[in-house]
Tab-separated table of C-alpha atoms in Angstrom:
chain	number	residue	atom	x	y	z
A	295	UNK	CA	160.035	50.995	124.175
A	296	UNK	CA	157.593	50.251	121.380
A	297	UNK	CA	155.868	47.500	123.421
A	298	UNK	CA	155.427	49.846	126.361
A	299	UNK	CA	153.866	52.491	124.096
A	300	UNK	CA	151.445	49.976	122.606
A	301	UNK	CA	150.467	48.780	126.085
A	302	UNK	CA	149.708	52.366	127.200
A	303	UNK	CA	147.580	52.928	124.085
A	304	UNK	CA	145.696	49.710	124.783
A	305	UNK	CA	144.981	50.731	128.375
A	306	UNK	CA	143.731	54.154	127.256
A	307	UNK	CA	141.495	52.578	124.615
A	308	UNK	CA	140.078	50.205	127.240
A	309	UNK	CA	139.161	53.054	129.596
A	310	UNK	CA	137.627	55.100	126.747
A	311	UNK	CA	135.542	52.087	125.695
A	312	UNK	CA	134.432	51.422	129.284
A	313	UNK	CA	133.488	55.070	129.741
A	314	UNK	CA	131.455	55.161	126.519
A	315	UNK	CA	129.603	51.956	127.511
A	316	UNK	CA	128.807	53.448	130.910
A	317	UNK	CA	127.491	56.670	129.336
A	318	UNK	CA	125.414	54.710	126.817
A	319	UNK	CA	123.875	52.680	129.636
A	320	UNK	CA	122.759	55.898	131.347
A	321	UNK	CA	121.124	57.366	128.215
A	322	UNK	CA	117.339	57.110	128.098
A	323	UNK	CA	116.614	56.126	124.509
A	324	UNK	CA	112.866	55.756	125.070
A	325	UNK	CA	112.393	59.493	124.556
A	326	UNK	CA	113.672	61.877	121.892
A	327	UNK	CA	116.511	64.152	123.059
A	328	UNK	CA	115.503	67.458	124.591
A	329	UNK	CA	115.651	70.298	122.075
A	330	UNK	CA	117.469	73.489	123.022
A	331	UNK	CA	115.265	76.574	123.333
A	332	UNK	CA	114.576	78.320	119.988
A	333	UNK	CA	117.034	81.054	119.139
A	334	UNK	CA	115.887	84.576	118.361
A	335	UNK	CA	116.113	85.545	114.703
A	336	UNK	CA	118.535	88.371	113.980
A	337	UNK	CA	117.771	90.373	110.864
A	338	UNK	CA	119.804	93.450	110.037
A	339	UNK	CA	117.949	96.793	110.082
A	340	UNK	CA	115.977	97.645	106.963
A	341	UNK	CA	117.049	100.908	105.349
A	342	UNK	CA	114.237	103.185	104.222
A	343	UNK	CA	114.496	106.062	101.775
A	344	UNK	CA	112.654	107.729	98.901
A	345	UNK	CA	113.426	108.710	95.330
A	346	UNK	CA	113.008	112.310	94.173
A	347	UNK	CA	109.436	111.510	93.089
A	348	UNK	CA	108.530	110.082	96.502
A	349	UNK	CA	108.740	106.389	95.508
A	350	UNK	CA	109.444	104.526	98.751
A	351	UNK	CA	112.355	102.070	98.884
A	352	UNK	CA	113.157	99.392	101.486
A	353	UNK	CA	116.648	97.881	101.398
A	354	UNK	CA	118.193	95.012	103.321
A	355	UNK	CA	121.855	94.564	102.456
A	356	UNK	CA	123.222	91.005	102.321
A	357	UNK	CA	126.697	90.732	100.884
A	358	UNK	CA	127.437	87.003	101.229
A	359	UNK	CA	126.414	86.212	97.628
A	360	UNK	CA	126.504	88.642	94.630
A	361	UNK	CA	122.742	88.424	93.981
A	362	UNK	CA	120.025	91.074	94.179
A	363	UNK	CA	116.274	90.580	94.542
A	364	UNK	CA	114.150	93.571	93.592
A	365	UNK	CA	110.361	93.645	94.065
A	366	UNK	CA	108.264	96.513	92.754
A	367	UNK	CA	104.886	96.355	94.491
A	368	UNK	CA	101.764	98.130	93.266
A	369	UNK	CA	98.976	98.644	95.786
A	370	UNK	CA	96.170	97.215	93.674
A	371	UNK	CA	94.929	93.732	92.858
A	372	UNK	CA	91.897	91.609	92.150
A	373	UNK	CA	89.820	93.419	94.806
A	374	UNK	CA	89.977	96.435	92.493
A	375	UNK	CA	88.478	94.600	89.510
A	376	UNK	CA	85.420	96.420	88.114
A	377	UNK	CA	82.091	94.689	88.772
A	378	UNK	CA	81.756	93.202	85.291
A	379	UNK	CA	85.467	92.758	84.619
A	380	UNK	CA	86.621	90.159	87.152
A	381	UNK	CA	90.041	88.844	86.224
A	382	UNK	CA	91.199	92.212	84.882
A	383	UNK	CA	94.011	92.752	87.410
A	384	UNK	CA	95.212	89.199	86.954
A	385	UNK	CA	95.196	89.538	83.152
A	386	UNK	CA	96.940	92.902	83.152
A	387	UNK	CA	99.810	91.644	85.321
A	388	UNK	CA	100.066	88.420	83.328
A	389	UNK	CA	100.544	90.316	80.079
A	390	UNK	CA	102.799	93.156	81.288
A	391	UNK	CA	106.008	91.276	80.524
A	392	UNK	CA	104.730	90.095	77.134
A	393	UNK	CA	105.726	93.305	75.358
A	394	UNK	CA	107.139	96.657	76.448
A	395	UNK	CA	108.862	99.701	74.972
A	396	UNK	CA	108.267	98.364	71.459
A	397	UNK	CA	109.870	94.989	72.132
A	398	UNK	CA	107.995	91.723	71.738
A	399	UNK	CA	107.639	89.038	74.389
A	400	UNK	CA	110.315	86.978	72.637
A	401	UNK	CA	112.743	89.894	72.450
A	402	UNK	CA	112.246	90.662	76.143
A	403	UNK	CA	112.725	87.000	77.054
A	404	UNK	CA	115.950	86.867	75.017
A	405	UNK	CA	117.326	89.955	76.787
A	406	UNK	CA	116.474	88.554	80.210
A	407	UNK	CA	117.967	85.132	79.410
A	408	UNK	CA	121.144	86.751	78.063
A	409	UNK	CA	121.656	88.413	81.434
A	410	UNK	CA	120.933	85.198	83.327
A	411	UNK	CA	118.258	87.086	85.222
A	412	UNK	CA	114.696	86.194	86.184
A	413	UNK	CA	111.728	88.555	85.843
A	414	UNK	CA	108.159	87.610	86.746
A	415	UNK	CA	104.842	89.305	87.440
A	416	UNK	CA	101.865	88.371	89.597
A	417	UNK	CA	98.613	89.749	90.920
A	418	UNK	CA	97.248	89.138	94.411
A	419	UNK	CA	94.129	90.268	96.175
A	420	UNK	CA	95.332	93.687	97.342
A	421	UNK	CA	98.749	94.068	95.691
A	422	UNK	CA	100.499	93.196	92.460
A	423	UNK	CA	104.203	92.732	91.899
A	424	UNK	CA	107.009	92.704	89.350
A	425	UNK	CA	109.975	90.669	90.583
A	426	UNK	CA	113.628	90.696	89.511
A	427	UNK	CA	116.367	88.284	90.585
A	428	UNK	CA	119.784	88.913	89.096
A	429	UNK	CA	123.515	88.865	89.614
A	430	UNK	CA	124.842	92.170	90.930
A	431	UNK	CA	127.045	92.538	87.821
A	432	UNK	CA	123.925	92.486	85.616
A	433	UNK	CA	121.691	94.526	87.905
A	434	UNK	CA	121.780	97.821	85.979
A	435	UNK	CA	120.910	96.183	82.652
A	436	UNK	CA	118.191	94.020	84.205
A	437	UNK	CA	116.745	97.040	86.006
A	438	UNK	CA	116.308	98.842	82.684
A	439	UNK	CA	114.251	95.926	81.387
A	440	UNK	CA	111.998	95.829	84.438
A	441	UNK	CA	111.693	99.609	84.193
A	442	UNK	CA	110.379	99.339	80.625
A	443	UNK	CA	107.921	96.627	81.680
A	444	UNK	CA	106.528	98.796	84.472
A	445	UNK	CA	106.615	102.200	82.794
A	446	UNK	CA	106.134	101.337	79.102
A	447	UNK	CA	103.939	98.221	78.772
A	448	UNK	CA	102.537	97.652	75.261
A	449	UNK	CA	99.702	95.214	76.076
A	450	UNK	CA	99.861	93.622	72.590
A	451	UNK	CA	96.589	92.352	71.092
A	452	UNK	CA	97.997	88.976	70.063
A	453	UNK	CA	99.327	88.243	73.541
A	454	UNK	CA	95.999	89.229	75.093
A	455	UNK	CA	94.148	86.844	72.788
A	456	UNK	CA	96.556	84.048	73.721
A	457	UNK	CA	96.250	84.709	77.443
A	458	UNK	CA	92.448	84.801	77.232
A	459	UNK	CA	92.479	81.356	75.632
A	460	UNK	CA	94.774	80.110	78.416
A	461	UNK	CA	92.381	81.421	81.074
A	462	UNK	CA	89.360	79.879	79.380
A	463	UNK	CA	91.206	76.560	79.108
A	464	UNK	CA	91.992	76.683	82.827
A	465	UNK	CA	88.325	77.375	83.590
A	466	UNK	CA	87.322	74.453	81.425
A	467	UNK	CA	89.756	72.151	83.235
A	468	UNK	CA	88.546	73.388	86.638
A	469	UNK	CA	85.140	71.785	85.968
A	470	UNK	CA	86.821	68.393	86.262
A	471	UNK	CA	89.114	69.177	89.204
A	472	UNK	CA	87.385	68.571	92.561
A	473	UNK	CA	89.861	70.667	94.555
A	474	UNK	CA	89.401	73.635	92.203
A	475	UNK	CA	85.613	73.232	92.379
A	476	UNK	CA	85.789	73.120	96.169
A	477	UNK	CA	88.044	76.190	96.432
A	478	UNK	CA	85.934	78.355	94.117
A	479	UNK	CA	82.688	77.180	95.717
A	480	UNK	CA	83.870	77.670	99.290
A	481	UNK	CA	84.861	81.300	98.712
A	482	UNK	CA	81.694	82.038	96.746
A	483	UNK	CA	79.444	80.539	99.435
A	484	UNK	CA	81.332	81.981	102.400
A	485	UNK	CA	81.842	85.561	101.211
A	486	UNK	CA	79.021	85.869	98.704
A	487	UNK	CA	79.215	86.606	95.002
A	488	UNK	CA	79.283	90.382	95.495
A	489	UNK	CA	82.249	90.507	97.871
A	490	UNK	CA	85.710	90.673	96.211
A	491	UNK	CA	86.913	87.671	98.242
A	492	UNK	CA	84.022	85.603	96.905
A	493	UNK	CA	84.891	86.135	93.241
A	494	UNK	CA	87.315	84.200	91.074
A	495	UNK	CA	90.437	86.336	90.746
A	496	UNK	CA	91.008	84.880	87.276
A	497	UNK	CA	87.503	85.835	86.128
A	498	UNK	CA	84.671	83.921	84.515
A	499	UNK	CA	83.905	83.132	80.895
A	500	UNK	CA	81.912	86.303	80.258
A	501	UNK	CA	84.374	88.674	81.914
A	502	UNK	CA	87.440	87.065	80.330
A	503	UNK	CA	85.989	87.200	76.830
A	504	UNK	CA	85.025	90.848	77.349
A	505	UNK	CA	88.538	92.043	78.247
A	506	UNK	CA	90.160	94.411	75.769
A	507	UNK	CA	93.517	96.110	75.466
A	508	UNK	CA	91.782	99.352	76.418
A	509	UNK	CA	90.537	97.718	79.641
A	510	UNK	CA	94.127	96.812	80.520
A	511	UNK	CA	95.348	100.329	79.796
A	512	UNK	CA	92.516	101.915	81.785
A	513	UNK	CA	93.265	99.740	84.823
A	514	UNK	CA	96.981	100.480	84.492
A	515	UNK	CA	96.290	104.230	84.324
A	516	UNK	CA	94.188	104.045	87.492
A	517	UNK	CA	96.818	102.481	89.751
A	518	UNK	CA	100.343	102.548	88.313
A	519	UNK	CA	101.773	105.655	89.953
A	520	UNK	CA	104.878	106.240	92.027
A	521	UNK	CA	102.777	107.219	95.043
A	522	UNK	CA	100.850	103.922	94.815
A	523	UNK	CA	103.929	101.705	94.751
A	524	UNK	CA	107.065	100.831	96.658
A	525	UNK	CA	110.331	98.974	96.036
A	526	UNK	CA	111.970	96.234	98.085
A	527	UNK	CA	115.612	95.332	97.471
A	528	UNK	CA	117.525	92.550	99.210
A	529	UNK	CA	121.045	91.447	98.411
A	530	UNK	CA	124.572	92.476	97.568
A	531	UNK	CA	124.039	96.147	96.860
A	532	UNK	CA	124.795	99.348	98.748
A	533	UNK	CA	122.262	102.081	99.339
A	534	UNK	CA	124.222	104.604	97.262
A	535	UNK	CA	124.315	102.359	94.189
A	536	UNK	CA	120.696	101.298	94.540
A	537	UNK	CA	119.510	104.891	94.932
A	538	UNK	CA	121.474	105.969	91.874
A	539	UNK	CA	120.214	103.088	89.707
A	540	UNK	CA	116.590	103.441	90.803
A	541	UNK	CA	116.636	107.198	90.284
A	542	UNK	CA	117.825	106.694	86.700
A	543	UNK	CA	115.036	104.225	85.904
A	544	UNK	CA	112.110	105.245	88.111
A	545	UNK	CA	112.876	108.869	88.997
A	546	UNK	CA	110.551	110.109	86.251
A	547	UNK	CA	107.652	107.845	87.275
A	548	UNK	CA	104.747	110.230	87.752
A	549	UNK	CA	102.535	110.586	90.777
A	550	UNK	CA	98.791	110.494	90.336
A	551	UNK	CA	95.430	110.587	92.034
A	552	UNK	CA	94.717	106.984	93.003
A	553	UNK	CA	91.173	105.796	93.569
A	554	UNK	CA	90.772	104.263	97.016
A	555	UNK	CA	88.546	101.192	96.936
A	556	UNK	CA	87.444	100.279	100.456
A	557	UNK	CA	86.686	96.614	101.084
A	558	UNK	CA	83.719	95.915	103.314
A	559	UNK	CA	84.076	93.393	106.103
A	560	UNK	CA	82.372	90.144	105.075
A	561	UNK	CA	79.233	88.981	106.860
A	562	UNK	CA	79.869	86.252	109.434
A	563	UNK	CA	78.230	82.818	109.234
A	564	UNK	CA	75.300	82.610	111.651
A	565	UNK	CA	74.321	78.945	111.349
A	566	UNK	CA	75.698	75.696	110.024
A	567	UNK	CA	74.687	74.842	106.469
A	568	UNK	CA	75.924	71.940	104.324
A	569	UNK	CA	76.459	72.659	100.636
A	570	UNK	CA	76.713	69.451	98.616
A	571	UNK	CA	78.119	69.910	95.121
A	572	UNK	CA	77.487	66.859	92.999
A	573	UNK	CA	80.352	65.331	91.013
A	574	UNK	CA	79.025	61.976	89.774
A	575	UNK	CA	81.540	59.155	89.874
A	576	UNK	CA	84.051	61.033	92.034
A	577	UNK	CA	86.305	58.543	93.892
A	578	UNK	CA	86.897	61.096	96.651
A	579	UNK	CA	84.982	63.806	98.470
A	580	UNK	CA	86.627	67.190	98.965
A	581	UNK	CA	85.581	68.618	102.335
A	582	UNK	CA	85.896	72.309	103.213
A	583	UNK	CA	84.600	73.567	106.563
A	584	UNK	CA	84.916	77.147	107.762
A	585	UNK	CA	83.742	80.634	108.548
A	586	UNK	CA	85.010	84.226	108.473
A	587	UNK	CA	88.334	84.427	110.296
A	588	UNK	CA	90.473	87.391	111.331
A	589	UNK	CA	92.283	90.335	109.754
A	590	UNK	CA	96.096	90.241	109.610
A	591	UNK	CA	96.500	93.052	112.121
A	592	UNK	CA	94.335	91.448	114.802
A	593	UNK	CA	95.824	91.394	118.292
A	594	UNK	CA	94.978	87.677	118.305
A	595	UNK	CA	97.412	86.924	115.465
A	596	UNK	CA	100.106	85.109	117.466
A	597	UNK	CA	97.666	82.991	119.521
A	598	UNK	CA	95.822	82.105	116.299
A	599	UNK	CA	99.069	81.004	114.623
A	600	UNK	CA	99.903	78.736	117.556
A	601	UNK	CA	96.347	77.426	117.858
A	602	UNK	CA	96.091	76.644	114.148
A	603	UNK	CA	99.488	74.915	114.170
A	604	UNK	CA	98.109	72.533	116.786
A	605	UNK	CA	94.755	72.099	115.049
A	606	UNK	CA	95.731	71.661	111.408
A	607	UNK	CA	98.664	73.838	110.433
A	608	UNK	CA	101.374	71.186	110.590
A	609	UNK	CA	101.915	67.571	109.585
A	610	UNK	CA	101.742	66.513	113.238
A	611	UNK	CA	98.550	68.489	113.874
A	612	UNK	CA	95.414	67.040	115.429
A	613	UNK	CA	93.461	66.968	112.178
A	614	UNK	CA	96.189	65.226	110.224
A	615	UNK	CA	96.961	62.804	113.018
A	616	UNK	CA	93.278	61.897	113.315
A	617	UNK	CA	92.196	61.606	109.681
A	618	UNK	CA	95.478	60.321	108.239
A	619	UNK	CA	97.393	58.473	110.934
A	620	UNK	CA	94.592	57.044	113.077
A	621	UNK	CA	91.862	56.413	110.502
A	622	UNK	CA	93.602	56.367	107.123
A	623	UNK	CA	90.853	58.425	105.470
A	624	UNK	CA	93.197	60.783	103.612
A	625	UNK	CA	96.771	61.674	102.728
A	626	UNK	CA	96.476	65.062	104.391
A	627	UNK	CA	94.044	67.078	106.481
A	628	UNK	CA	94.782	70.682	107.386
A	629	UNK	CA	93.437	74.049	108.478
A	630	UNK	CA	94.496	77.624	107.910
A	631	UNK	CA	93.537	81.271	108.361
A	632	UNK	CA	93.538	83.578	105.343
A	633	UNK	CA	94.884	86.728	106.986
A	634	UNK	CA	94.073	89.820	104.906
A	635	UNK	CA	93.495	93.562	105.457
A	636	UNK	CA	89.896	92.716	106.346
A	637	UNK	CA	88.959	89.314	107.811
A	638	UNK	CA	89.539	86.463	105.407
A	639	UNK	CA	88.542	82.851	105.843
A	640	UNK	CA	89.215	80.105	108.321
A	641	UNK	CA	89.082	76.737	106.557
A	642	UNK	CA	89.641	73.121	107.578
A	643	UNK	CA	89.853	70.814	104.580
A	644	UNK	CA	90.795	67.451	103.140
A	645	UNK	CA	90.116	65.062	100.280
A	646	UNK	CA	88.816	61.746	101.665
A	647	UNK	CA	87.686	58.443	100.240
A	648	UNK	CA	84.058	58.608	99.108
A	649	UNK	CA	82.913	55.750	101.321
A	650	UNK	CA	84.148	57.449	104.512
A	651	UNK	CA	82.823	60.961	103.816
A	652	UNK	CA	80.382	61.044	106.752
A	653	UNK	CA	82.944	59.440	109.086
A	654	UNK	CA	85.514	62.048	108.111
A	655	UNK	CA	83.017	64.836	108.782
A	656	UNK	CA	82.425	63.399	112.248
A	657	UNK	CA	86.165	63.471	112.979
A	658	UNK	CA	86.509	66.998	111.615
A	659	UNK	CA	83.898	68.290	114.041
A	660	UNK	CA	85.376	66.235	116.860
A	661	UNK	CA	88.650	68.135	116.414
A	662	UNK	CA	86.989	71.507	115.814
A	663	UNK	CA	85.111	71.119	119.097
A	664	UNK	CA	88.178	69.687	120.826
A	665	UNK	CA	90.420	72.651	120.041
A	666	UNK	CA	88.029	74.832	122.041
A	667	UNK	CA	89.081	73.001	125.196
A	668	UNK	CA	92.210	73.988	127.184
A	669	UNK	CA	95.405	72.776	125.447
A	670	UNK	CA	97.721	70.479	127.464
A	671	UNK	CA	101.019	72.191	128.296
A	672	UNK	CA	103.162	69.633	126.448
A	673	UNK	CA	101.120	70.045	123.255
A	674	UNK	CA	101.150	73.818	123.624
A	675	UNK	CA	104.937	73.740	123.993
A	676	UNK	CA	105.347	71.590	120.878
A	677	UNK	CA	103.130	73.921	118.895
A	678	UNK	CA	105.000	77.044	119.945
A	679	UNK	CA	108.383	75.435	119.321
A	680	UNK	CA	107.326	74.317	115.848
A	681	UNK	CA	106.324	77.862	114.920
A	682	UNK	CA	109.431	79.382	116.491
A	683	UNK	CA	111.936	76.861	115.104
A	684	UNK	CA	110.521	76.981	111.581
A	685	UNK	CA	110.322	80.783	111.377
A	686	UNK	CA	113.972	81.366	110.302
A	687	UNK	CA	113.247	79.135	107.309
A	688	UNK	CA	111.331	82.079	105.838
A	689	UNK	CA	114.618	83.983	105.489
A	690	UNK	CA	116.808	81.510	103.612
A	691	UNK	CA	117.020	83.319	100.260
A	692	UNK	CA	116.946	86.925	99.135
A	693	UNK	CA	113.580	86.284	97.443
A	694	UNK	CA	112.089	84.885	100.665
A	695	UNK	CA	113.428	87.798	102.706
A	696	UNK	CA	111.937	90.272	100.224
A	697	UNK	CA	108.596	88.491	100.567
A	698	UNK	CA	108.729	88.877	104.336
A	699	UNK	CA	109.531	92.577	104.032
A	700	UNK	CA	106.569	92.924	101.660
A	701	UNK	CA	104.259	91.663	104.414
A	702	UNK	CA	105.947	94.001	106.879
A	703	UNK	CA	105.221	96.999	104.638
A	704	UNK	CA	101.720	95.966	103.559
A	705	UNK	CA	100.503	95.660	107.140
A	706	UNK	CA	102.615	98.446	108.678
A	707	UNK	CA	104.252	96.037	111.102
A	708	UNK	CA	106.884	97.449	113.512
A	709	UNK	CA	110.532	97.643	112.415
A	710	UNK	CA	111.594	95.082	115.030
A	711	UNK	CA	108.868	92.607	114.050
A	712	UNK	CA	111.195	89.918	112.629
A	713	UNK	CA	113.592	89.922	115.565
A	714	UNK	CA	110.813	89.942	118.156
A	715	UNK	CA	108.601	87.317	116.512
A	716	UNK	CA	110.083	84.174	118.091
A	717	UNK	CA	109.966	85.695	121.582
A	718	UNK	CA	106.364	86.784	121.158
A	719	UNK	CA	105.345	83.317	119.946
A	720	UNK	CA	107.047	81.697	122.935
A	721	UNK	CA	105.212	84.139	125.224
A	722	UNK	CA	101.797	82.919	124.011
A	723	UNK	CA	99.994	81.261	126.923
A	724	UNK	CA	97.508	78.442	127.092
A	725	UNK	CA	94.846	80.964	128.058
A	726	UNK	CA	95.667	83.030	124.941
A	727	UNK	CA	95.189	79.999	122.694
A	728	UNK	CA	92.043	78.891	124.503
A	729	UNK	CA	90.471	82.347	124.185
A	730	UNK	CA	91.377	82.570	120.499
A	731	UNK	CA	89.881	79.151	119.785
A	732	UNK	CA	86.651	80.013	121.608
A	733	UNK	CA	86.413	83.295	119.705
A	734	UNK	CA	87.151	82.086	116.170
A	735	UNK	CA	86.388	78.351	116.044
A	736	UNK	CA	82.606	78.027	116.406
A	737	UNK	CA	81.606	74.676	114.840
A	738	UNK	CA	77.851	75.371	114.992
A	739	UNK	CA	78.356	78.494	112.870
A	740	UNK	CA	80.316	77.191	109.910
A	741	UNK	CA	79.579	76.323	106.325
A	742	UNK	CA	80.351	72.787	105.184
A	743	UNK	CA	81.154	72.413	101.487
A	744	UNK	CA	81.452	68.873	100.117
A	745	UNK	CA	82.313	68.132	96.488
A	746	UNK	CA	81.588	64.487	95.722
A	747	UNK	CA	79.246	61.855	94.345
A	748	UNK	CA	75.896	62.902	95.774
A	749	UNK	CA	74.264	59.511	95.130
A	750	UNK	CA	76.823	57.838	97.391
A	751	UNK	CA	77.335	60.384	100.157
A	752	UNK	CA	74.118	62.367	100.672
A	753	UNK	CA	72.341	59.814	102.881
A	754	UNK	CA	75.334	59.483	105.201
A	755	UNK	CA	75.689	63.249	105.531
A	756	UNK	CA	71.980	63.651	106.274
A	757	UNK	CA	72.243	61.100	109.069
A	758	UNK	CA	74.774	63.325	110.851
A	759	UNK	CA	72.179	66.101	111.294
A	760	UNK	CA	74.786	68.802	110.763
A	761	UNK	CA	72.211	71.245	109.462
A	762	UNK	CA	70.277	72.154	106.357
A	763	UNK	CA	71.640	70.552	103.181
A	764	UNK	CA	71.615	72.534	99.945
A	765	UNK	CA	72.400	70.735	96.696
A	766	UNK	CA	74.203	72.285	93.759
A	767	UNK	CA	75.725	71.248	90.465
A	768	UNK	CA	79.211	72.187	89.336
A	769	UNK	CA	77.694	74.614	86.830
A	770	UNK	CA	75.816	76.326	89.657
A	771	UNK	CA	79.155	77.216	91.173
A	772	UNK	CA	81.495	77.631	88.202
A	773	UNK	CA	79.067	78.445	85.412
A	774	UNK	CA	78.822	76.490	82.208
A	775	UNK	CA	81.924	74.968	80.653
A	776	UNK	CA	83.485	77.746	78.557
A	777	UNK	CA	83.239	77.599	74.798
A	778	UNK	CA	86.533	78.321	73.089
């Protein structure tokens, strides 16, 4: 009986093996397997309510893990810096958690660490934020700390002096960092020194040294009101508990008359100019090419996202494939749009070996001109799939989800935006991308900023006849090296 059973098992194994060999022979291993169509993202509805003082709250409940992310967003940032006080918003937010309600920076840090929580602050162009990540069991205690930071900041003199030295040190170091030089110079040359987008958000030597505690308090008193802020909460907390806790901490936050600072649309580039910023002895040249782009709420947003993914927004993009894979000029070449309330920048950039600077510029413009031609369907499909398949990755943690909701609120996007995004990206047509490229990518009307060794690269750049060349020093762009 045992022999018969073994024989049957052997016969079955033989047929299974023969079947698997037959299937393997039919598989075409010369091509990658076909991906399934991207799935739509499904985000639960965002609950919206207000505190008794009108402070707006946006809540997305997620009860899988007992963690809560709370973002308090203030609608002011570096664009609101006074003319002679650039860096003020950045400094104020940097120092807010360095002393509050009579407690020192060390005492606050000890309280936060004891709870196992994380509290941070930051300043952007148009908004600033105070961010809390904590276990649900410690939420009430952590919320009291963040409430003191927001409502009762002390702005201690000693901490301001320390932060000013840090900023000046960073400015000093930037003079020897080609990528920092290129970034500061590109914005200054593209937007102009008078436009908020053209200024250094961290300030310059003169403005940093001039900052006082009174400046911080004056800026705070201009913008920190309940009617100029909102709260985002994501995590393991119910609306009833959140409302109760927030009311206890922020219910007394006063409303105020907030100054509205309108940002003018930047002036578009009308001709191609090359700005060569000399960094003697530089082993690489940092190339930045671009013009004014589009506002975040443009109807062209989705086509621009797809188009830029194909051009330089991914590792497999045309720019990276050309300059890195085909020619070996660089480790990475990319492009991006800076979407803001008013049009930001479009920039294509890379750091390349000094000796191939002019060759790299030639390839950059080859791709910038090439993207204006109709996109092959297979490449268009890959681009759309990359955007669609990677989109859910923006919702992996409560902090990332809160960041997405922040964009939703800042730009008044529709409630169903997250769940509709993948479908809308997949609906983008080749004609949409082609029209967007023709409208926004105009190679003859771009500035070209190159930071490198002028003695070695200027002749090669001139030979390309890209346009007028203007020469600058690092000090022309960044000012003199700060004195501590």
